[in-house]
Short mmCIF file of C-alpha atoms and ligand atoms in Angstrom, two decimals:
data_model
loop_
_atom_site.label_atom_id
_atom_site.label_comp_id
_atom_site.label_asym_id
_atom_site.label_seq_id
_atom_site.Cartn_x
_atom_site.Cartn_y
_atom_site.Cartn_z
CA MET H 435 14.36 -5.73 3.39
CA ILE H 436 14.64 -3.03 0.77
CA THR H 437 18.08 -4.38 -0.23
CA ALA H 438 16.60 -7.87 -0.71
CA LEU H 439 13.91 -6.43 -2.93
CA GLU H 440 16.41 -4.45 -4.95
CA GLN H 441 18.54 -7.55 -5.52
CA TYR H 442 15.76 -9.96 -6.35
CA ASP H 443 13.30 -7.79 -8.26
CA PRO H 444 14.86 -4.59 -9.58
CA GLN H 445 11.73 -3.80 -11.61
CA ILE H 446 9.43 -3.68 -8.58
CA TYR H 447 12.18 -1.99 -6.56
CA GLU H 448 12.42 0.72 -9.17
CA LEU H 449 8.64 1.21 -9.27
CA LEU H 450 8.47 1.47 -5.47
CA ARG H 451 11.34 3.94 -5.56
CA GLN H 452 9.41 6.03 -8.09
CA GLU H 453 6.27 5.92 -5.94
CA ALA H 454 8.23 6.89 -2.82
CA THR H 455 9.71 9.80 -4.77
CA ARG H 456 6.23 10.80 -5.95
CA GLN H 457 4.83 10.65 -2.42
CA SER H 458 7.66 12.68 -0.93
CA GLY H 459 7.89 15.15 -3.82
CA SER H 460 4.22 16.04 -4.16
CA ILE H 461 1.63 17.86 -2.09
CA ARG H 462 -0.84 15.09 -1.41
CA LEU H 463 -4.27 16.57 -0.79
CA ILE H 464 -6.51 13.54 -1.35
CA PRO H 465 -8.42 13.75 1.95
CA SER H 466 -8.51 9.98 2.44
CA GLU H 467 -4.72 9.59 2.18
CA ASN H 468 -1.94 10.02 4.72
CA TYR H 469 1.60 8.91 5.59
CA VAL H 470 2.00 6.16 8.20
CA SER H 471 4.79 6.21 10.74
CA LYS H 472 7.92 4.12 10.45
CA ALA H 473 6.59 1.84 13.23
CA VAL H 474 3.31 1.23 11.39
CA MET H 475 5.19 0.55 8.16
CA ALA H 476 7.51 -1.90 9.94
CA ALA H 477 4.60 -3.92 11.33
CA THR H 478 2.86 -3.90 7.92
CA GLY H 479 5.90 -5.50 6.32
CA SER H 480 6.42 -8.07 9.10
CA CYS H 481 6.49 -11.89 9.37
CA LEU H 482 2.82 -11.88 10.30
CA THR H 483 2.07 -11.80 6.58
CA ASN H 484 3.03 -15.51 6.69
CA LYS H 485 0.35 -16.55 9.18
CA TYR H 486 -3.16 -17.89 8.72
CA ALA H 487 -5.47 -17.10 11.64
CA GLU H 488 -9.06 -17.83 10.60
CA GLY H 489 -11.30 -17.31 13.60
CA TYR H 490 -10.80 -15.04 16.58
CA PRO H 491 -8.41 -15.01 19.58
CA GLY H 492 -8.93 -18.22 21.57
CA LYS H 493 -11.02 -19.82 18.80
CA ARG H 494 -9.02 -20.36 15.63
CA TYR H 495 -9.12 -22.96 12.89
CA TYR H 496 -5.33 -23.30 12.63
CA GLU H 497 -2.64 -23.98 15.23
CA GLY H 498 0.35 -21.75 15.89
CA GLN H 499 -1.64 -18.81 17.23
CA GLN H 500 0.55 -18.13 20.28
CA VAL H 501 1.44 -14.68 18.97
CA THR H 502 -1.48 -13.79 16.68
CA ASP H 503 -4.00 -14.09 19.53
CA LEU H 504 -2.02 -11.61 21.59
CA VAL H 505 -1.60 -9.21 18.66
CA GLU H 506 -5.28 -9.22 17.75
CA SER H 507 -6.37 -8.86 21.40
CA LEU H 508 -4.08 -5.86 21.78
CA ALA H 509 -5.50 -4.24 18.65
CA ARG H 510 -9.06 -4.88 19.82
CA ASP H 511 -8.42 -3.52 23.33
CA ARG H 512 -6.73 -0.39 22.01
CA ALA H 513 -9.60 0.23 19.57
CA LYS H 514 -12.23 -0.26 22.30
CA LYS H 515 -10.40 2.18 24.57
CA ILE H 516 -10.00 5.07 22.17
CA PHE H 517 -13.40 4.75 20.49
CA LYS H 518 -15.16 4.02 23.83
CA ALA H 519 -16.73 0.87 22.36
CA ASP H 520 -17.79 -2.37 24.07
CA HIS H 521 -16.48 -4.47 21.21
CA ALA H 522 -14.11 -4.12 18.25
CA ASN H 523 -13.60 -6.30 15.21
CA VAL H 524 -10.24 -5.44 13.60
CA GLN H 525 -10.39 -7.98 10.77
CA PRO H 526 -12.24 -6.27 7.85
CA HIS H 527 -9.89 -5.99 4.89
CA SER H 528 -11.40 -2.65 3.85
CA GLY H 529 -14.05 -0.08 4.63
CA ALA H 530 -16.45 -1.42 1.99
CA VAL H 531 -16.22 -4.93 3.46
CA ALA H 532 -16.66 -3.51 6.96
CA ASN H 533 -19.83 -1.72 5.82
CA LEU H 534 -21.23 -4.82 4.14
CA ALA H 535 -20.46 -6.86 7.27
CA ALA H 536 -22.27 -4.27 9.42
CA TYR H 537 -25.36 -4.48 7.21
CA SER H 538 -25.33 -8.26 7.11
CA ALA H 539 -25.04 -8.35 10.92
CA LEU H 540 -28.30 -6.41 11.18
CA ALA H 541 -30.41 -7.02 8.05
CA SER H 542 -31.36 -9.89 5.74
CA PRO H 543 -31.03 -9.71 1.94
CA GLY H 544 -33.97 -7.84 0.42
CA GLU H 545 -34.52 -5.61 3.44
CA THR H 546 -34.16 -1.85 3.09
CA ILE H 547 -31.08 0.24 3.86
CA MET H 548 -30.98 4.01 3.66
CA GLY H 549 -27.74 5.98 3.17
CA LEU H 550 -26.43 9.25 1.75
CA SER H 551 -26.47 9.29 -2.05
CA LEU H 552 -23.05 9.09 -3.75
CA PRO H 553 -23.29 12.42 -5.66
CA HIS H 554 -24.23 14.08 -2.36
CA GLY H 555 -21.10 12.83 -0.61
CA GLY H 556 -22.02 9.28 0.41
CA HIS H 557 -19.90 6.22 -0.27
CA LEU H 558 -20.54 3.58 -2.93
CA SER H 559 -21.05 1.01 -0.19
CA HIS H 560 -23.84 3.07 1.39
CA GLY H 561 -26.20 1.40 -1.09
CA TRP H 562 -25.34 3.31 -4.27
CA THR H 563 -26.76 1.77 -7.46
CA VAL H 564 -23.54 0.31 -8.87
CA SER H 565 -22.50 -1.22 -5.53
CA TYR H 566 -23.30 -4.80 -4.59
CA THR H 567 -24.86 -3.35 -1.41
CA SER H 568 -27.76 -2.13 -3.57
CA LYS H 569 -28.19 -5.54 -5.21
CA ILE H 570 -28.43 -7.41 -1.90
CA TYR H 571 -30.54 -4.80 -0.14
CA ASN H 572 -33.36 -2.58 -1.27
CA SER H 573 -31.54 0.73 -1.18
CA VAL H 574 -33.03 4.17 -0.61
CA SER H 575 -30.83 7.28 -0.71
CA TYR H 576 -31.23 10.52 1.17
CA GLU H 577 -29.54 13.77 0.14
CA VAL H 578 -28.14 16.96 1.65
CA ASP H 579 -29.90 20.28 1.14
CA THR H 580 -28.15 21.67 -1.94
CA GLU H 581 -28.61 25.29 -0.85
CA THR H 582 -27.30 25.03 2.69
CA GLY H 583 -25.25 21.84 2.37
CA GLN H 584 -26.83 20.70 5.65
CA PHE H 585 -28.73 17.50 6.33
CA ASP H 586 -32.46 18.20 6.31
CA PHE H 587 -33.46 15.93 9.18
CA ASN H 588 -37.19 16.50 8.60
CA LYS H 589 -36.84 15.15 5.05
CA ILE H 590 -34.69 12.25 6.23
CA LEU H 591 -37.30 11.38 8.85
CA GLU H 592 -40.09 11.59 6.23
CA LEU H 593 -38.15 9.25 3.94
CA ALA H 594 -37.49 6.86 6.80
CA LYS H 595 -41.20 6.79 7.73
CA LYS H 596 -42.11 6.12 4.10
CA HIS H 597 -39.59 3.35 3.40
CA LYS H 598 -39.24 1.83 6.88
CA PRO H 599 -35.55 0.90 6.46
CA LYS H 600 -34.01 -1.82 8.57
CA ILE H 601 -30.80 0.24 8.69
CA ILE H 602 -30.08 3.96 8.42
CA ILE H 603 -26.46 4.73 7.53
CA SER H 604 -24.87 7.99 8.61
CA GLY H 605 -21.48 9.24 7.50
CA ALA H 606 -19.91 10.48 4.28
CA SER H 607 -16.90 10.43 1.97
CA ALA H 608 -17.13 14.00 0.72
CA TYR H 609 -18.77 16.12 3.38
CA PRO H 610 -16.91 19.11 4.86
CA ARG H 611 -19.10 19.76 7.91
CA LYS H 612 -19.77 18.08 11.24
CA ILE H 613 -22.39 15.34 11.21
CA ASP H 614 -24.96 15.12 14.00
CA PHE H 615 -24.84 11.38 14.67
CA LYS H 616 -27.12 11.78 17.69
CA LYS H 617 -29.87 13.09 15.41
CA PHE H 618 -29.39 10.16 12.99
CA GLY H 619 -29.62 7.80 15.98
CA GLU H 620 -32.89 9.43 17.12
CA ILE H 621 -34.42 9.15 13.65
CA ALA H 622 -33.37 5.51 13.38
CA LYS H 623 -34.85 4.74 16.80
CA SER H 624 -38.10 6.54 15.99
CA VAL H 625 -38.74 4.32 12.95
CA GLY H 626 -37.43 1.11 14.53
CA ALA H 627 -34.29 1.03 12.35
CA TYR H 628 -30.74 0.17 13.27
CA HIS H 629 -28.15 2.92 12.94
CA VAL H 630 -24.80 2.17 11.26
CA SER H 631 -22.36 5.05 11.30
CA ASP H 632 -19.47 5.13 8.84
CA ILE H 633 -16.75 7.42 10.19
CA ALA H 634 -14.01 6.33 7.77
CA HIS H 635 -12.98 9.88 6.91
CA ILE H 636 -13.15 11.39 10.36
CA SER H 637 -12.18 8.58 12.74
CA GLY H 638 -8.88 10.30 13.58
CA LEU H 639 -10.82 13.46 14.48
CA VAL H 640 -13.28 11.41 16.54
CA VAL H 641 -10.59 9.75 18.69
CA ALA H 642 -8.95 13.14 19.17
CA GLY H 643 -12.26 14.44 20.59
CA LEU H 644 -12.70 16.93 17.74
CA HIS H 645 -15.87 15.42 16.30
CA GLN H 646 -18.89 13.87 17.99
CA ASN H 647 -18.30 10.14 18.53
CA PRO H 648 -21.28 8.20 17.13
CA MET H 649 -20.65 5.25 19.49
CA PRO H 650 -23.44 6.15 21.97
CA TYR H 651 -25.96 6.70 19.16
CA ALA H 652 -25.16 3.91 16.70
CA ASP H 653 -25.57 0.15 16.83
CA ILE H 654 -22.43 -0.36 14.75
CA VAL H 655 -19.67 2.08 13.85
CA SER H 656 -17.60 1.33 10.77
CA THR H 657 -14.31 2.89 9.76
CA THR H 658 -11.31 2.50 7.56
CA THR H 659 -8.00 2.66 9.37
CA HIS H 660 -5.79 4.60 6.97
CA LYS H 661 -7.34 8.04 6.56
CA THR H 662 -7.24 10.65 9.36
CA LEU H 663 -6.60 7.72 11.76
CA ARG H 664 -3.22 7.24 10.03
CA GLY H 665 -2.97 3.47 10.25
CA PRO H 666 -2.40 0.72 7.70
CA ARG H 667 -4.91 0.17 4.88
CA GLY H 668 -7.93 -1.71 6.24
CA GLY H 669 -11.30 -1.59 7.97
CA MET H 670 -12.68 -1.97 11.48
CA LEU H 671 -16.05 -2.33 13.20
CA LEU H 672 -16.95 -1.10 16.67
CA CYS H 673 -20.18 -1.88 18.43
CA LYS H 674 -22.17 -2.33 21.57
CA GLU H 675 -21.98 -5.68 23.36
CA GLU H 676 -25.39 -6.82 22.06
CA CYS H 677 -24.14 -6.66 18.44
CA ALA H 678 -20.71 -8.22 19.12
CA ALA H 679 -21.55 -11.82 18.21
CA SER H 680 -23.42 -10.92 15.02
CA VAL H 681 -20.67 -8.51 13.91
CA ASP H 682 -17.98 -11.14 14.41
CA LYS H 683 -20.02 -13.76 12.58
CA ALA H 684 -20.68 -11.36 9.70
CA VAL H 685 -16.97 -10.65 9.20
CA PHE H 686 -15.82 -14.24 9.67
CA PRO H 687 -17.05 -16.63 8.38
CA GLY H 688 -19.72 -14.45 6.73
CA LEU H 689 -17.60 -12.39 4.37
CA GLN H 690 -13.94 -13.15 4.89
CA GLY H 691 -11.54 -16.00 5.43
CA GLY H 692 -8.19 -15.41 7.05
CA PRO H 693 -7.49 -12.01 8.59
CA HIS H 694 -4.40 -10.07 7.49
CA MET H 695 -2.46 -10.35 10.72
CA HIS H 696 0.39 -8.12 9.53
CA THR H 697 -2.15 -5.34 8.94
CA ILE H 698 -3.79 -5.99 12.30
CA SER H 699 -0.40 -5.68 14.05
CA ALA H 700 0.19 -2.39 12.23
CA LEU H 701 -3.29 -1.24 13.22
CA ALA H 702 -2.45 -1.98 16.86
CA VAL H 703 0.59 0.29 16.51
CA ALA H 704 -1.47 3.06 14.90
CA LEU H 705 -4.09 2.82 17.65
CA LYS H 706 -1.35 3.22 20.25
CA GLU H 707 -0.10 6.29 18.38
CA ALA H 708 -3.66 7.68 18.23
CA ASP H 709 -3.86 7.53 22.03
CA THR H 710 -1.23 10.24 22.55
CA PRO H 711 -1.16 14.02 22.98
CA GLU H 712 0.92 14.22 19.78
CA PHE H 713 -1.93 12.65 17.83
CA ILE H 714 -4.43 15.13 19.27
CA ALA H 715 -2.11 17.98 18.27
CA TYR H 716 -1.89 16.55 14.73
CA ALA H 717 -5.70 16.23 14.49
CA LYS H 718 -6.20 19.81 15.70
CA GLN H 719 -3.69 21.00 13.11
CA VAL H 720 -5.48 19.02 10.36
CA ILE H 721 -8.61 21.10 11.04
CA LYS H 722 -6.73 24.40 11.42
CA ASN H 723 -4.95 23.73 8.13
CA ALA H 724 -8.20 22.86 6.34
CA LYS H 725 -9.86 26.06 7.59
CA THR H 726 -6.91 28.19 6.47
CA LEU H 727 -6.73 26.46 3.09
CA ALA H 728 -10.50 26.96 2.65
CA GLU H 729 -10.37 30.65 3.58
CA SER H 730 -7.38 31.29 1.33
CA LEU H 731 -9.08 29.57 -1.61
CA MET H 732 -12.21 31.63 -1.08
CA GLY H 733 -9.97 34.72 -1.08
CA TYR H 734 -9.02 33.77 -4.64
CA GLY H 735 -12.68 33.54 -5.63
CA PHE H 736 -13.10 29.79 -5.31
CA LYS H 737 -16.60 28.75 -4.31
CA LEU H 738 -16.63 26.02 -1.67
CA PHE H 739 -19.51 23.64 -1.06
CA THR H 740 -21.11 24.76 2.26
CA GLY H 741 -18.85 27.83 2.21
CA GLY H 742 -16.01 26.26 4.16
CA THR H 743 -15.09 23.31 6.32
CA ASP H 744 -15.30 22.03 9.90
CA ASN H 745 -13.14 18.99 9.33
CA HIS H 746 -10.21 17.84 7.17
CA LEU H 747 -11.96 18.14 3.80
CA ILE H 748 -12.78 20.83 1.26
CA LEU H 749 -15.04 20.50 -1.76
CA ILE H 750 -14.40 23.16 -4.42
CA ASP H 751 -17.33 23.95 -6.71
CA LEU H 752 -15.67 24.96 -9.98
CA ARG H 753 -18.77 26.04 -11.86
CA ASN H 754 -17.88 29.75 -11.53
CA LYS H 755 -14.39 29.03 -12.92
CA ASN H 756 -15.64 27.23 -16.03
CA ILE H 757 -13.13 24.42 -15.57
CA SER H 758 -14.13 20.82 -15.02
CA GLY H 759 -12.94 19.02 -11.90
CA LYS H 760 -11.04 16.53 -14.01
CA LYS H 761 -9.21 19.17 -16.04
CA LEU H 762 -8.09 20.97 -12.88
CA ALA H 763 -7.17 17.71 -11.11
CA LYS H 764 -4.97 16.66 -14.03
CA ALA H 765 -3.26 20.06 -14.40
CA LEU H 766 -2.56 20.22 -10.66
CA ASP H 767 -1.24 16.65 -10.72
CA ARG H 768 1.26 17.71 -13.39
CA ALA H 769 2.41 20.42 -10.96
CA GLY H 770 2.68 17.86 -8.12
CA ILE H 771 -0.50 18.86 -6.26
CA VAL H 772 -2.65 15.76 -5.95
CA GLY H 773 -6.39 15.85 -5.23
CA ASN H 774 -9.40 14.25 -6.86
CA TYR H 775 -12.29 15.39 -9.03
CA ASN H 776 -15.63 14.95 -7.31
CA THR H 777 -19.37 15.53 -7.71
CA ILE H 778 -21.02 18.56 -6.13
CA PRO H 779 -24.39 17.95 -4.46
CA GLY H 780 -27.16 19.24 -6.69
CA ASP H 781 -24.96 19.44 -9.80
CA PRO H 782 -26.28 17.08 -12.48
CA ALA H 783 -22.77 16.50 -13.96
CA LYS H 784 -21.84 12.80 -13.94
CA PRO H 785 -19.31 11.41 -11.42
CA PHE H 786 -16.78 10.73 -14.21
CA ASN H 787 -16.76 14.38 -15.32
CA PRO H 788 -17.94 16.46 -12.39
CA ASN H 789 -17.50 20.14 -11.57
CA GLY H 790 -15.97 19.58 -8.17
CA TYR H 791 -12.45 19.11 -6.85
CA ARG H 792 -11.97 17.45 -3.45
CA ILE H 793 -8.96 18.11 -1.24
CA GLY H 794 -7.99 17.63 2.39
CA THR H 795 -5.19 18.23 4.84
CA PRO H 796 -4.29 14.97 6.69
CA ALA H 797 -1.18 14.10 4.65
CA VAL H 798 0.30 17.60 4.48
CA THR H 799 -0.31 17.98 8.22
CA THR H 800 1.55 14.74 8.93
CA ARG H 801 4.50 16.28 7.05
CA GLY H 802 4.42 19.17 9.52
CA MET H 803 2.91 21.83 7.27
CA LYS H 804 0.94 24.58 9.00
CA GLN H 805 -1.24 27.57 8.13
CA GLU H 806 1.53 29.47 6.32
CA GLN H 807 2.05 26.56 3.93
CA MET H 808 -1.73 26.25 3.38
CA LYS H 809 -1.77 29.84 2.11
CA LYS H 810 1.04 28.99 -0.29
CA ILE H 811 -0.81 25.87 -1.48
CA ALA H 812 -3.97 27.93 -2.12
CA GLU H 813 -1.88 30.41 -4.12
CA MET H 814 -0.40 27.57 -6.19
CA ILE H 815 -3.84 26.03 -6.82
CA ASN H 816 -5.07 29.43 -7.96
CA THR H 817 -2.07 29.99 -10.26
CA VAL H 818 -2.66 26.66 -12.00
CA THR H 819 -6.40 27.35 -12.25
CA GLU H 820 -5.78 30.76 -13.82
CA ASN H 821 -3.20 29.31 -16.23
CA ILE H 822 -4.76 25.94 -16.85
CA ASP H 823 -3.51 25.66 -20.45
CA ASN H 824 -0.08 27.17 -19.89
CA GLU H 825 2.39 24.34 -19.30
CA ASP H 826 5.24 26.76 -18.51
CA VAL H 827 3.30 28.13 -15.55
CA VAL H 828 2.27 24.62 -14.46
CA ALA H 829 5.95 23.58 -14.56
CA LYS H 830 6.96 26.67 -12.56
CA VAL H 831 4.40 25.78 -9.87
CA GLY H 832 5.82 22.25 -9.99
CA ARG H 833 9.25 23.63 -9.02
CA GLU H 834 7.68 25.55 -6.12
CA VAL H 835 5.97 22.34 -5.00
CA LEU H 836 9.32 20.51 -4.92
CA LEU H 837 10.87 23.30 -2.88
CA LEU H 838 8.03 23.27 -0.36
CA CYS H 839 8.18 19.47 -0.11
CA SER H 840 11.94 19.58 0.52
CA GLU H 841 11.28 21.76 3.59
CA PHE H 842 8.80 19.22 5.02
CA PRO H 843 10.28 15.75 4.58
CA VAL H 844 8.09 12.69 4.93
CA PRO H 845 8.96 9.81 7.33
CA GLU H 846 12.39 8.50 6.34
CA HIS H 847 11.23 5.05 5.22
CA PHE H 848 9.83 6.71 2.11
CA ILE H 849 13.30 7.51 0.89
CA ILE H 850 14.25 4.50 -1.19
CA PRO H 851 17.75 4.96 -2.59
CA ASN H 852 18.32 5.21 -6.32
CA LYS H 853 21.54 3.32 -6.99
CA HIS H 854 20.97 2.90 -10.69
N1 LIG I 1835 -12.52 6.00 -1.45
C1 LIG I 1835 -12.50 6.70 -0.20
C2 LIG I 1835 -12.31 8.16 -0.36
O1 LIG I 1835 -11.39 8.56 -1.05
O2 LIG I 1835 -13.07 8.94 0.20
C3 LIG I 1835 -13.69 6.42 0.61
O3 LIG I 1835 -13.57 5.18 1.18
#
């Protein structure tokens, strides 16, 4: 397939080769990114990209579904098994669409939803002002306690009593600690609200049994499939039987047309991989690596939001270093260490120029890196931070990054040959 691409479209071939080189030659610390297996990649690039399959297994609007029905049923069954859910919808094209579908399954336009505010670690689609979710619904945001970094459940309950939301959303995109989904479920129940839990970041940790599974406490659980779960890019909804029909209707025909069957086949593969002892070992290592990276960074005087991590993610508060998140992110990127600048709860700096830097360990763990390499990565982050305007030092760290990467190769399908 790669040969065909090279022959027909050398420009795109060359760009993909460059991206493969970037992905294998850099330390990728964006906590929502990963490397999929060769099997997942093969299914993603399969003939199923040619097939329309509007509808669901056994009830489609096109013929020729002999194979697609079996593929989607397999994906659904595997998802139900590992997330302990009554029902799974594997069609959402992304996490944001999955979230919107969950809301529209439970609430009518104009009703109130309540989610974690974006600068406090929530996701845009949790009702943040610039998201369409806040135009359709009346959106109220709750926050974390900026001193402790914990959720103040008394305040969340107070807010819920005041605004009487139809839906309370739990879950986060930039939160380094465990989330008590049971408590969110109790609050939702006490005010007569539905509970939607977005576990996009941590779903791989949930299936590995390393984080509380919100399934018993939420009406609908939403996730992306490509973060710690290590599947193809997409979204998924899991729910109790009583929500199954409304969830399915909300995804199709409510928000989407034809599902991406090639992605669904790749998701089925990833879900099979996630149901193995090897996956549990990977997920445990993700957390061990994050803890070591966090401790090593603190040893260099970095201040971390909440003082550490319980999961795959670390949020560095750079205010004591007098460097903006963007400046550090760009300098580290030049050295081949790739994270993202991020807001810090309680810091008034705007999301486009915040004082935080967000990193995580899923991708480096998939490459086989362990605690020893996390200490080295912390040292390299510190060296760049201390020499932020010295391009010679940044370039020297870049050479160390390449050396480290060469010792931990990524899955072989990333190596696209350069014949030019
Ligand atoms: N944009 C994703 C992240 O990087 O956290 C959330 O979906």
